[in-house]
XYZ file of C-alpha atoms in Angstrom:
704
model
C 70.892 -50.187 24.754
C 73.969 -51.686 26.387
C 76.129 -49.465 28.543
C 79.468 -48.468 27.090
C 81.420 -50.886 29.301
C 79.059 -53.757 28.400
C 79.317 -52.898 24.711
C 83.138 -52.814 24.809
C 83.291 -56.036 26.824
C 81.221 -57.822 24.173
C 83.531 -56.504 21.468
C 86.593 -57.700 23.384
C 85.171 -61.231 23.601
C 84.745 -61.168 19.797
C 88.424 -60.184 19.349
C 87.578 -56.602 18.404
C 90.292 -54.198 19.509
C 89.712 -50.437 19.832
C 92.357 -47.862 20.662
C 93.129 -44.171 20.350
C 95.699 -43.174 17.745
C 97.577 -40.266 19.319
C 100.073 -40.112 16.448
C 97.709 -37.887 14.477
C 95.985 -34.630 15.251
C 93.159 -34.691 16.189
C 93.232 -38.060 17.952
C 91.601 -40.853 15.912
C 89.696 -43.959 17.034
C 91.185 -47.105 15.474
C 89.687 -50.593 15.190
C 91.033 -54.071 14.467
C 88.588 -56.963 14.075
C 88.060 -60.238 12.196
C 86.267 -59.701 8.883
C 83.337 -61.900 9.861
C 82.788 -59.863 13.050
C 83.062 -56.352 11.618
C 79.705 -56.401 9.838
C 78.070 -53.299 8.319
C 75.676 -53.199 11.263
C 78.514 -53.237 13.811
C 80.433 -50.657 11.821
C 77.399 -48.353 11.886
C 77.024 -48.809 15.651
C 80.707 -48.018 16.170
C 80.295 -44.813 14.166
C 77.224 -43.807 16.186
C 78.907 -44.467 19.535
C 82.321 -43.116 18.517
C 82.274 -40.019 20.806
C 81.188 -42.207 23.708
C 83.953 -44.755 23.020
C 86.628 -42.068 22.764
C 85.488 -40.486 26.043
C 85.535 -43.878 27.787
C 89.038 -44.746 26.510
C 90.315 -41.311 27.522
C 88.859 -41.798 30.989
C 90.501 -45.220 31.335
C 93.799 -43.809 30.155
C 93.708 -40.943 32.635
C 92.684 -43.288 35.473
C 95.818 -45.350 34.883
C 98.038 -42.527 36.084
C 97.798 -39.793 38.716
C 95.414 -37.011 37.704
C 97.176 -33.644 37.430
C 95.513 -30.711 39.183
C 93.194 -28.455 37.220
C 94.652 -25.481 35.382
C 93.228 -22.342 36.975
C 93.612 -18.641 36.165
C 96.631 -17.200 37.938
C 96.949 -13.646 39.261
C 98.841 -11.217 37.051
C 100.427 -9.247 39.905
C 103.751 -11.106 39.646
C 106.244 -11.988 36.933
C 104.998 -14.602 34.490
C 107.414 -17.414 33.608
C 107.821 -18.995 30.203
C 106.655 -22.533 29.573
C 109.465 -25.049 29.173
C 109.009 -25.090 25.392
C 109.063 -21.295 25.205
C 112.182 -21.105 27.346
C 114.131 -23.381 25.007
C 113.016 -21.430 21.947
C 113.908 -18.165 23.669
C 117.371 -19.532 24.444
C 117.892 -20.590 20.814
C 116.942 -17.101 19.684
C 119.574 -15.614 22.009
C 122.139 -18.095 20.692
C 121.517 -17.095 17.072
C 119.869 -13.657 17.123
C 118.484 -11.835 14.093
C 117.454 -15.040 12.350
C 114.030 -16.134 11.129
C 114.459 -19.828 11.816
C 111.393 -20.142 14.029
C 108.746 -18.342 12.000
C 105.466 -19.990 10.997
C 103.895 -18.703 7.771
C 100.295 -19.030 6.571
C 98.807 -17.783 3.307
C 95.061 -17.641 2.668
C 93.351 -16.775 -0.604
C 90.068 -14.886 -0.217
C 87.755 -15.144 -3.191
C 84.618 -13.006 -3.386
C 83.489 -9.741 -1.816
C 85.872 -8.872 1.027
C 85.186 -6.217 3.651
C 88.748 -5.292 4.590
C 87.763 -3.273 7.670
C 85.762 -6.207 9.045
C 88.681 -8.562 8.436
C 91.024 -6.277 10.365
C 88.489 -6.039 13.194
C 88.182 -9.830 13.327
C 91.956 -10.192 13.679
C 92.031 -7.627 16.462
C 89.245 -9.403 18.314
C 91.325 -12.591 18.195
C 94.320 -10.650 19.542
C 92.127 -9.266 22.334
C 90.788 -12.773 23.062
C 94.184 -14.534 23.306
C 96.777 -12.945 25.611
C 99.602 -14.882 23.948
C 99.141 -12.760 20.797
C 99.854 -9.657 22.911
C 102.874 -11.152 24.661
C 106.559 -10.244 24.499
C 109.533 -11.922 26.138
C 112.016 -9.857 28.092
C 114.898 -10.497 30.454
C 114.488 -9.609 34.133
C 117.181 -10.392 36.715
C 118.758 -12.882 34.330
C 115.509 -14.774 33.632
C 113.123 -14.420 30.667
C 109.538 -13.513 31.539
C 106.271 -13.072 29.648
C 105.089 -9.469 29.364
C 101.451 -9.185 28.285
C 100.257 -5.917 26.774
C 96.765 -4.872 27.962
C 95.789 -4.215 24.356
C 97.444 -4.294 20.970
C 95.882 -3.126 17.734
C 97.179 -4.773 14.575
C 97.120 -2.949 11.281
C 96.374 -4.805 8.061
C 98.620 -3.177 5.420
C 97.273 -3.426 1.887
C 99.603 -4.146 -1.051
C 97.851 -3.373 -4.320
C 98.874 -5.623 -7.242
C 95.907 -4.851 -9.488
C 98.095 -3.121 -12.071
C 99.871 -6.408 -12.843
C 98.581 -9.197 -15.027
C 97.739 -12.597 -13.505
C 101.151 -14.169 -14.184
C 102.987 -11.161 -12.749
C 100.777 -11.217 -9.663
C 101.528 -14.876 -8.969
C 105.225 -14.168 -9.503
C 105.048 -11.431 -6.835
C 103.201 -13.438 -4.185
C 105.980 -15.940 -3.460
C 108.801 -13.347 -3.040
C 106.581 -11.264 -0.737
C 105.770 -14.386 1.283
C 109.456 -15.301 1.553
C 110.387 -11.790 2.705
C 107.681 -11.959 5.382
C 108.928 -15.374 6.511
C 112.605 -14.442 6.557
C 112.219 -11.146 8.431
C 113.276 -11.751 12.066
C 111.126 -10.871 15.081
C 112.354 -8.920 18.097
C 110.902 -11.051 20.902
C 111.196 -8.232 23.420
C 109.410 -5.488 21.500
C 107.716 -6.607 18.259
C 104.202 -7.856 17.841
C 104.918 -11.533 17.179
C 102.189 -11.741 14.536
C 102.525 -9.915 11.206
C 99.764 -9.412 8.647
C 99.644 -8.139 5.087
C 96.888 -8.211 2.495
C 97.602 -8.508 -1.214
C 94.868 -7.209 -3.498
C 94.875 -8.943 -6.872
C 91.526 -7.561 -8.006
C 88.184 -6.562 -6.512
C 87.221 -10.183 -5.745
C 90.592 -11.839 -5.228
C 92.912 -11.243 -2.267
C 95.712 -13.116 -0.510
C 96.474 -12.574 3.153
C 99.953 -13.395 4.465
C 100.303 -14.216 8.160
C 103.630 -14.773 9.879
C 103.974 -15.835 13.525
C 106.911 -16.518 15.756
C 106.768 -20.151 16.900
C 107.129 -19.068 20.542
C 103.460 -17.985 20.568
C 101.826 -20.655 18.414
C 101.896 -24.134 16.859
C 100.093 -26.069 14.125
C 96.964 -26.791 16.202
C 96.775 -23.084 17.065
C 96.738 -22.138 13.390
C 93.566 -24.141 12.897
C 91.998 -22.424 15.921
C 92.918 -18.997 14.562
C 91.406 -19.619 11.126
C 88.174 -21.009 12.592
C 87.831 -18.086 14.970
C 88.597 -15.676 12.141
C 85.752 -17.139 10.072
C 83.353 -17.017 13.022
C 84.201 -13.443 13.986
C 84.119 -12.165 10.408
C 80.612 -13.623 10.062
C 79.636 -11.951 13.311
C 80.985 -8.572 12.247
C 79.145 -8.688 8.933
C 75.897 -9.573 10.705
C 75.553 -13.026 9.153
C 73.887 -15.482 11.577
C 75.427 -18.922 11.332
C 76.392 -21.958 13.346
C 79.757 -21.285 14.956
C 82.535 -23.757 14.026
C 83.984 -23.393 17.529
C 80.742 -23.361 19.549
C 78.134 -25.323 17.571
C 75.226 -23.433 19.147
C 73.293 -20.730 17.249
C 73.639 -17.274 18.723
C 72.209 -13.824 18.149
C 74.954 -11.826 16.507
C 75.472 -8.120 16.780
C 75.757 -6.612 13.294
C 78.646 -4.214 13.905
C 80.488 -4.662 17.223
C 83.593 -2.602 17.860
C 87.009 -4.134 17.341
C 87.492 -5.048 20.994
C 83.890 -5.723 22.033
C 82.871 -9.134 23.435
C 82.566 -11.904 20.876
C 79.098 -13.424 21.375
C 79.782 -16.158 18.813
C 82.716 -17.645 20.728
C 82.793 -19.231 24.159
C 84.838 -17.477 26.811
C 88.281 -18.966 27.353
C 88.617 -20.504 30.832
C 92.350 -19.762 31.046
C 95.158 -18.132 29.046
C 98.527 -19.501 27.925
C 100.381 -17.840 30.816
C 98.159 -19.798 33.229
C 99.253 -23.016 31.541
C 102.944 -22.021 31.817
C 102.573 -21.374 35.548
C 100.643 -24.625 36.092
C 103.201 -26.640 34.107
C 106.103 -25.435 36.245
C 104.215 -26.024 39.489
C 103.011 -29.521 38.558
C 106.017 -30.948 36.719
C 108.459 -31.271 39.589
C 109.354 -33.650 42.375
C 107.954 -37.181 42.085
C 105.941 -36.401 38.935
C 109.046 -35.189 37.114
C 111.248 -38.002 38.392
C 108.759 -40.693 37.312
C 108.886 -39.365 33.776
C 112.672 -38.987 33.800
C 113.317 -42.545 34.978
C 111.718 -43.945 31.831
C 113.386 -41.536 29.400
C 116.846 -41.844 30.954
C 116.674 -45.603 30.502
C 115.194 -45.370 27.008
C 117.647 -42.801 25.639
C 120.908 -43.860 27.246
C 124.035 -43.600 25.014
C 122.402 -42.133 21.933
C 124.256 -42.461 18.626
C 124.231 -39.750 15.950
C 122.486 -40.804 12.745
C 125.085 -40.620 9.967
C 123.085 -40.065 6.801
C 125.184 -40.002 3.611
C 125.187 -36.353 2.525
C 126.054 -34.549 -0.681
C 127.913 -31.764 1.106
C 130.063 -31.698 4.261
C 128.263 -30.696 7.442
C 128.827 -27.066 8.418
C 130.110 -26.326 11.903
C 127.065 -24.121 12.555
C 123.675 -24.803 10.995
C 122.171 -22.187 8.711
C 118.755 -23.909 8.624
C 118.447 -23.562 4.841
C 115.700 -25.896 3.772
C 113.929 -27.457 0.838
C 110.880 -29.701 0.396
C 110.219 -32.547 -2.043
C 106.517 -33.436 -2.127
C 104.926 -36.694 -3.262
C 101.707 -38.691 -3.018
C 100.828 -42.355 -2.637
C 98.089 -44.023 -4.611
C 94.797 -44.753 -2.872
C 95.469 -48.468 -3.425
C 98.840 -48.378 -1.655
C 97.411 -46.182 1.122
C 94.563 -48.654 1.676
C 96.957 -51.611 1.744
C 99.086 -49.854 4.375
C 95.964 -49.255 6.437
C 94.959 -52.906 6.061
C 98.425 -54.054 7.136
C 98.165 -51.833 10.208
C 94.800 -53.251 11.205
C 95.888 -56.856 10.671
C 98.933 -56.404 12.920
C 97.136 -54.535 15.713
C 99.050 -51.327 15.027
C 98.176 -47.882 13.718
C 98.961 -46.346 10.355
C 101.304 -43.983 12.208
C 103.289 -46.934 13.558
C 103.451 -48.683 10.191
C 104.708 -45.588 8.357
C 107.160 -44.789 11.160
C 108.538 -48.333 10.983
C 108.923 -48.019 7.197
C 110.731 -44.698 7.623
C 113.107 -46.257 10.140
C 113.819 -49.122 7.734
C 114.642 -46.544 5.050
C 117.070 -44.803 7.418
C 118.631 -48.168 8.328
C 119.150 -49.004 4.662
C 120.746 -45.605 4.026
C 123.073 -45.628 7.035
C 123.584 -49.268 8.019
C 122.856 -48.222 11.637
C 120.555 -50.493 13.634
C 119.933 -48.065 16.499
C 117.622 -45.440 15.014
C 116.109 -42.398 16.766
C 113.266 -40.432 15.214
C 111.550 -37.442 16.744
C 107.814 -36.992 16.375
C 105.663 -34.028 17.409
C 102.651 -34.585 19.632
C 99.890 -32.000 20.065
C 100.080 -32.081 23.900
C 96.446 -30.955 24.073
C 95.300 -33.666 26.455
C 93.449 -31.293 28.798
C 90.073 -29.701 28.106
C 91.198 -26.287 29.416
C 93.786 -25.804 26.672
C 92.033 -27.294 23.641
C 90.797 -23.889 22.438
C 93.908 -21.868 23.284
C 96.387 -20.406 20.827
C 99.906 -21.032 22.096
C 103.068 -23.117 21.902
C 101.912 -26.457 23.333
C 103.363 -29.000 20.909
C 105.814 -31.469 22.451
C 108.334 -33.831 20.864
C 108.785 -37.527 21.627
C 111.993 -39.382 20.771
C 111.169 -42.885 19.505
C 114.102 -45.288 19.553
C 114.057 -48.658 17.791
C 116.565 -51.507 17.711
C 116.736 -52.928 14.175
C 119.489 -55.448 14.880
C 119.227 -59.205 14.428
C 118.066 -59.180 10.780
C 114.376 -58.778 11.690
C 111.456 -58.951 9.286
C 109.348 -55.848 8.803
C 106.612 -57.457 10.861
C 109.053 -57.827 13.765
C 110.229 -54.225 13.390
C 106.604 -53.082 13.422
C 105.989 -54.837 16.744
C 109.087 -53.193 18.219
C 107.919 -49.780 17.013
C 104.448 -50.458 18.407
C 105.757 -51.175 21.908
C 108.109 -48.197 21.901
C 105.369 -45.858 20.719
C 102.855 -46.944 23.369
C 105.495 -46.585 26.083
C 106.384 -43.108 24.829
C 102.712 -42.040 24.868
C 102.492 -43.188 28.483
C 105.347 -40.807 29.311
C 104.485 -37.937 26.969
C 104.045 -35.303 29.689
C 107.765 -34.625 29.981
C 108.637 -31.583 27.844
C 111.398 -32.199 25.350
C 113.292 -29.288 26.875
C 113.420 -30.996 30.292
C 114.558 -34.197 28.619
C 117.505 -32.454 26.943
C 118.365 -30.780 30.216
C 118.320 -34.101 32.083
C 120.285 -36.150 29.542
C 123.057 -33.583 28.944
C 123.825 -34.729 25.380
C 126.996 -33.508 23.734
C 126.121 -30.127 22.279
C 127.066 -29.433 18.697
C 125.778 -26.471 16.714
C 125.959 -28.552 13.549
C 123.025 -30.827 14.441
C 120.010 -31.190 16.726
C 120.437 -32.911 20.122
C 118.926 -36.394 20.658
C 117.646 -36.891 17.095
C 118.430 -35.623 13.609
C 115.337 -36.772 11.708
C 111.596 -36.340 12.305
C 108.357 -38.069 11.337
C 104.793 -36.782 11.454
C 101.404 -38.131 10.327
C 98.372 -35.874 10.542
C 94.949 -35.239 9.141
C 95.317 -32.035 7.129
C 93.306 -29.082 8.455
C 90.399 -27.849 6.340
C 91.684 -26.078 3.250
C 88.499 -24.134 2.517
C 86.127 -22.081 4.677
C 82.950 -20.759 3.132
C 81.277 -17.501 4.090
C 78.338 -15.778 2.416
C 79.870 -14.243 -0.668
C 83.450 -15.147 0.337
C 85.601 -18.284 0.276
C 88.855 -18.703 2.253
C 91.361 -21.215 0.905
C 94.656 -21.956 2.627
C 97.642 -22.004 0.282
C 100.718 -24.186 0.503
C 103.717 -22.031 1.288
C 107.173 -23.532 1.274
C 109.017 -22.397 4.391
C 112.672 -22.147 3.252
C 114.044 -23.387 6.582
C 114.898 -26.829 7.956
C 115.652 -27.341 11.639
C 116.727 -30.981 11.173
C 118.699 -33.013 8.651
C 115.548 -34.681 7.343
C 111.821 -34.634 8.152
C 109.042 -36.748 6.690
C 105.556 -35.233 6.959
C 102.548 -37.278 5.802
C 98.836 -36.433 5.679
C 95.780 -38.638 5.296
C 93.430 -37.461 2.530
C 90.351 -39.065 0.933
C 92.434 -39.915 -2.149
C 95.411 -41.367 -0.288
C 98.487 -40.310 1.640
C 100.339 -37.170 0.596
C 103.425 -35.632 2.088
C 106.931 -34.400 1.644
C 110.544 -34.727 2.717
C 111.858 -31.500 4.239
C 115.650 -31.462 4.107
C 118.656 -29.403 5.098
C 119.774 -27.778 1.848
C 123.312 -27.394 3.225
C 123.568 -31.213 3.360
C 121.494 -32.568 0.473
C 121.006 -31.754 -3.193
C 117.387 -31.760 -4.465
C 118.036 -34.706 -6.785
C 119.206 -36.807 -3.820
C 115.916 -36.246 -1.998
C 114.008 -36.994 -5.201
C 115.739 -40.382 -5.308
C 114.929 -40.864 -1.623
C 111.240 -40.307 -2.344
C 111.409 -43.024 -5.002
C 113.175 -45.382 -2.603
C 110.579 -44.776 0.129
C 107.663 -45.448 -2.230
C 109.357 -48.615 -3.519
C 110.000 -49.732 0.052
C 106.328 -49.245 0.986
C 105.251 -51.360 -1.999
C 107.642 -54.093 -0.872
C 106.416 -53.905 2.721
C 102.726 -54.410 1.924
C 103.627 -57.262 -0.467
C 106.111 -59.056 1.833
C 105.820 -57.865 5.477
C 107.562 -61.034 6.711
C 110.637 -60.494 4.532
C 113.857 -59.389 6.330
C 114.188 -55.620 6.144
C 117.617 -55.911 4.497
C 115.978 -57.787 1.617
C 113.069 -55.425 0.952
C 113.248 -53.623 -2.421
C 114.561 -50.076 -2.509
C 115.581 -49.194 -6.076
C 113.020 -47.841 -8.504
C 112.339 -49.418 -11.896
C 114.317 -46.628 -13.581
C 117.312 -47.297 -11.341
C 117.162 -51.022 -12.114
C 117.206 -50.182 -15.821
C 120.127 -47.838 -15.283
C 122.138 -50.493 -13.447
C 121.297 -52.994 -16.181
C 122.533 -50.532 -18.796
C 125.737 -49.880 -16.860
C 126.444 -53.601 -16.803
C 126.115 -54.007 -20.556
C 129.868 -54.278 -21.114
C 129.755 -56.415 -24.264
C 130.822 -53.557 -26.541
C 132.476 -54.588 -29.848
C 136.056 -53.376 -30.256
C 139.141 -54.037 -32.349
C 140.471 -57.334 -31.018
C 143.531 -57.378 -33.284
C 145.541 -54.935 -31.174
C 146.709 -54.787 -27.562
C 145.488 -52.150 -25.133
C 148.534 -49.931 -25.508
C 148.265 -50.164 -29.286
C 144.620 -49.090 -29.190
C 145.684 -46.221 -26.953
C 148.353 -45.140 -29.437
C 145.749 -45.190 -32.236
C 143.627 -42.818 -30.178
C 146.694 -40.597 -29.697
C 147.005 -40.340 -33.479
C 143.320 -39.413 -33.811
C 143.047 -36.851 -30.986
C 146.527 -35.874 -29.762
C 145.329 -32.619 -28.136
C 142.220 -33.996 -26.431
C 142.276 -34.382 -22.651
C 143.070 -37.996 -21.787
C 143.530 -37.808 -18.026
C 142.231 -35.535 -15.255
C 143.373 -35.810 -11.668
C 142.541 -33.036 -9.202
C 144.021 -29.930 -10.890
C 146.242 -31.891 -13.337
C 145.290 -32.385 -17.004
C 147.215 -34.450 -19.563
C 146.400 -34.659 -23.256
C 146.701 -37.934 -25.155
C 149.995 -36.726 -26.662
C 151.463 -35.727 -23.286
C 150.421 -38.968 -21.624
C 151.801 -41.013 -24.513
C 155.116 -39.119 -24.448
C 155.671 -39.743 -20.738
C 154.692 -43.408 -21.037
C 157.105 -43.823 -24.001
C 159.924 -42.237 -22.015
C 159.463 -44.707 -19.158
C 159.005 -47.646 -21.576
C 162.332 -46.911 -23.286
C 164.055 -46.733 -19.914
C 162.546 -50.067 -18.840
C 163.811 -51.648 -22.073
C 167.285 -50.252 -21.366
C 167.191 -52.223 -18.104
C 166.747 -55.416 -20.049
C 162.965 -55.784 -19.975
C 161.819 -58.801 -21.991
C 158.320 -60.016 -23.017
C 158.271 -62.360 -20.024
C 159.509 -59.776 -17.506
C 157.245 -59.085 -14.518
C 157.442 -55.507 -13.202
C 156.031 -54.466 -9.852
C 153.840 -51.323 -9.811
C 153.251 -49.993 -6.281
C 151.380 -46.711 -6.750
C 148.176 -45.133 -5.404
C 145.562 -43.901 -7.867
C 147.307 -41.042 -9.685
C 148.572 -39.977 -13.135
C 151.825 -41.829 -12.369
C 149.896 -45.084 -12.029
C 148.493 -44.715 -15.572
C 151.919 -43.689 -16.925
C 153.548 -46.723 -15.289
C 150.871 -49.138 -16.501
C 151.092 -47.938 -20.115
C 154.898 -47.905 -20.045
C 155.133 -51.500 -18.815
C 152.809 -52.665 -21.593
C 154.671 -50.622 -24.203
C 157.957 -52.186 -23.032
C 156.431 -55.606 -23.708
C 156.333 -56.661 -20.051
C 153.576 -57.515 -17.589
C 152.734 -55.546 -14.457
C 152.223 -56.779 -10.921
C 149.795 -54.444 -9.075
C 150.871 -53.753 -5.494
C 148.608 -51.687 -3.235
C 150.683 -49.335 -1.007
C 147.976 -49.720 1.646
C 148.760 -53.433 2.060
C 150.718 -54.474 5.160
C 154.457 -54.411 4.526
C 154.784 -58.144 5.212
C 152.249 -58.900 2.474
C 154.012 -56.620 -0.026
C 157.381 -58.163 0.790
C 155.946 -61.657 0.325
C 154.412 -60.729 -3.056
C 157.762 -59.396 -4.278
C 159.640 -62.474 -3.095
C 157.065 -64.852 -4.521
C 156.815 -63.114 -7.928
C 160.618 -62.697 -8.407
C 159.908 -59.313 -10.045
C 163.270 -57.820 -11.130
C 161.964 -54.243 -11.380
C 159.793 -52.232 -9.030
C 158.218 -48.847 -9.813
C 157.057 -46.601 -6.973
C 156.344 -42.843 -6.603
C 158.196 -42.494 -3.293
C 160.582 -44.442 -1.056
C 159.049 -47.342 0.843
C 161.607 -47.958 3.599
C 159.465 -50.618 5.295
C 160.248 -52.900 2.311
C 163.994 -52.255 2.229
C 166.120 -55.367 2.754
C 168.135 -55.854 5.883
C 171.132 -57.340 3.989
C 173.359 -55.464 1.482
C 171.277 -54.749 -1.624
C 172.113 -55.943 -5.105
C 169.983 -53.400 -6.883
C 170.184 -50.006 -8.555
C 167.741 -47.167 -8.009
C 167.130 -44.222 -10.307
C 164.596 -41.445 -10.744
C 163.378 -40.997 -14.292
C 163.330 -37.289 -15.127
C 159.910 -35.955 -16.139
C 157.933 -38.810 -14.642
C 158.627 -38.455 -10.921
C 159.001 -42.236 -10.681
C 161.610 -44.293 -8.861
C 162.726 -47.464 -10.613
C 164.419 -50.179 -8.592
C 166.092 -52.925 -10.638
C 168.278 -55.882 -9.642
C 171.806 -55.915 -11.132
C 171.934 -59.686 -11.071
C 169.308 -62.348 -11.469
C 166.529 -61.384 -9.044
C 167.020 -62.133 -5.398
C 163.597 -61.114 -4.057
C 164.586 -61.292 -0.429
C 167.117 -58.532 -1.068
C 164.905 -56.377 -3.301
C 163.979 -53.097 -1.585
C 160.893 -51.051 -2.354
C 161.851 -47.624 -3.621
C 159.914 -44.548 -4.669
C 159.149 -43.646 -8.237
């Protein structure tokens, strides 16, 4: 068999490209190759040598940059600092105390015979195994530190819902989950993991888990569930292959709650060791090398101005909502094919599409999107529970009317560059860039994108099945977040949105626009992004219906005559609404008649042209109707026009009468006027009329 470097060299000569997709968790191996080269035999060999290929690519990647020192256990005889990510989250908690913005909820349904005592013991063994689950955060000499309790026993309170019928039980689960999620943690004193068990019947339970984000992240949740399954098996005396350590082991039937866990490998370090190592390593030249790139990349950041339904609050409340959707397997496959044909990843293609959507919504060509990255690129921390996740800010220039294919190449380059500089914590980046701080939105970026492989939804034990449940977390830390997951049946995901900014129906339309955009992208990737389709079929039909203006009407009468006929039919119906003003048909007709009679008293004739210089208001409608009723024609004059243009229009039209709602001194003549001005009682309008044949150059503009 060829060595790995010989094998990869042969593939390279055949134009086969292999790379690691770090935009998903766990990291995926991606391949791009000509169809005639990627035969079934080669595909099988790639699958067989996949672990070897990934290890080789990881080694090459690490060799390209200085190797950080190993993470070693640190003594516990001194104060333990927070990691950079923890420190920022701790600061945000001090800024807005007694909030539950940074809680992470999990719900798991347990079907079958459950031994509650064993489940509680399994949780406590996990707490004993991971120091971070026994950690609090307190202030000492003006600095926050980690305080690790030597032991901490968690109780598993039982809430019995057996007396309720099935519908009532389901109705109770969500409110209980929301209460658990929205109850704040005291970082200094509380256990930062809460448990509760809901008993629906003898063989059906739901466990609610709530963590503070400062001690965990999404990867950690998968670790916790796998360890829970392994330890529960161990405690019930069921020999099995361990999902964490795939080696069979002799299991003790009933170990105590804090006894060693023979089914799990010992952890080489704890989270506090990582925090110490991070602060010691990320300084000096290492830190500056990272900062040089990010300072250049994120210089002069704009704020993304999404059109919102509601005005932005001065301080965020983090009220959130989620609109879920799914893509067909056909569309998902075509997106994957497009990615392979362009030498990019599915993450890059979907990110580029998301940025095009944001460009179409805002008109901004400089678009920043944040994306989380697992930050588990060291073997020592892969099995640790803790807050490791980092955030990369990916900036793309969409100017120059590019095609989607061109945008995709720009996104590809930016993403690779960001991965090469991913070691800088987001918190250090914010500290270095000093962006303008505003409590109404997030610094550096206001929208997020994520693509992941969903964690296993079901774990099977002898006589018991664990199924994770989708729980909507009613918080949103950003204006908008798009989360997508790869499944065997296609891509699924959701838009999480700030409920203080957007109405649900707006996000529902956005989902339709995104799906339409994706269809247009796979069909026409070389089309300019401004020309890609966005509206759904239903919206096209709606626009078509709105433009059907060929409605039959009585063509024997003039507009004001048709209006008067409607006055006779519904005199007391509301005809006009403006802010808090309401006029019925009779009231509007009366005021228009009053002004029409006055205009006729000024000598208005059928060929008279009357200027109407009024903003949108009830007076504009009154003036328009009155001019028509008087038998004249109106000349619309926009008060927002420059005064020179208005003066020219008056001089050119020779209009003998001008109606305005207020004085317009910038149109007053410089020579002695030959006009009369009067205010018509009840209308609030100023009428300016010439006393002699019109001399437009002398005609002033006066208020109505």
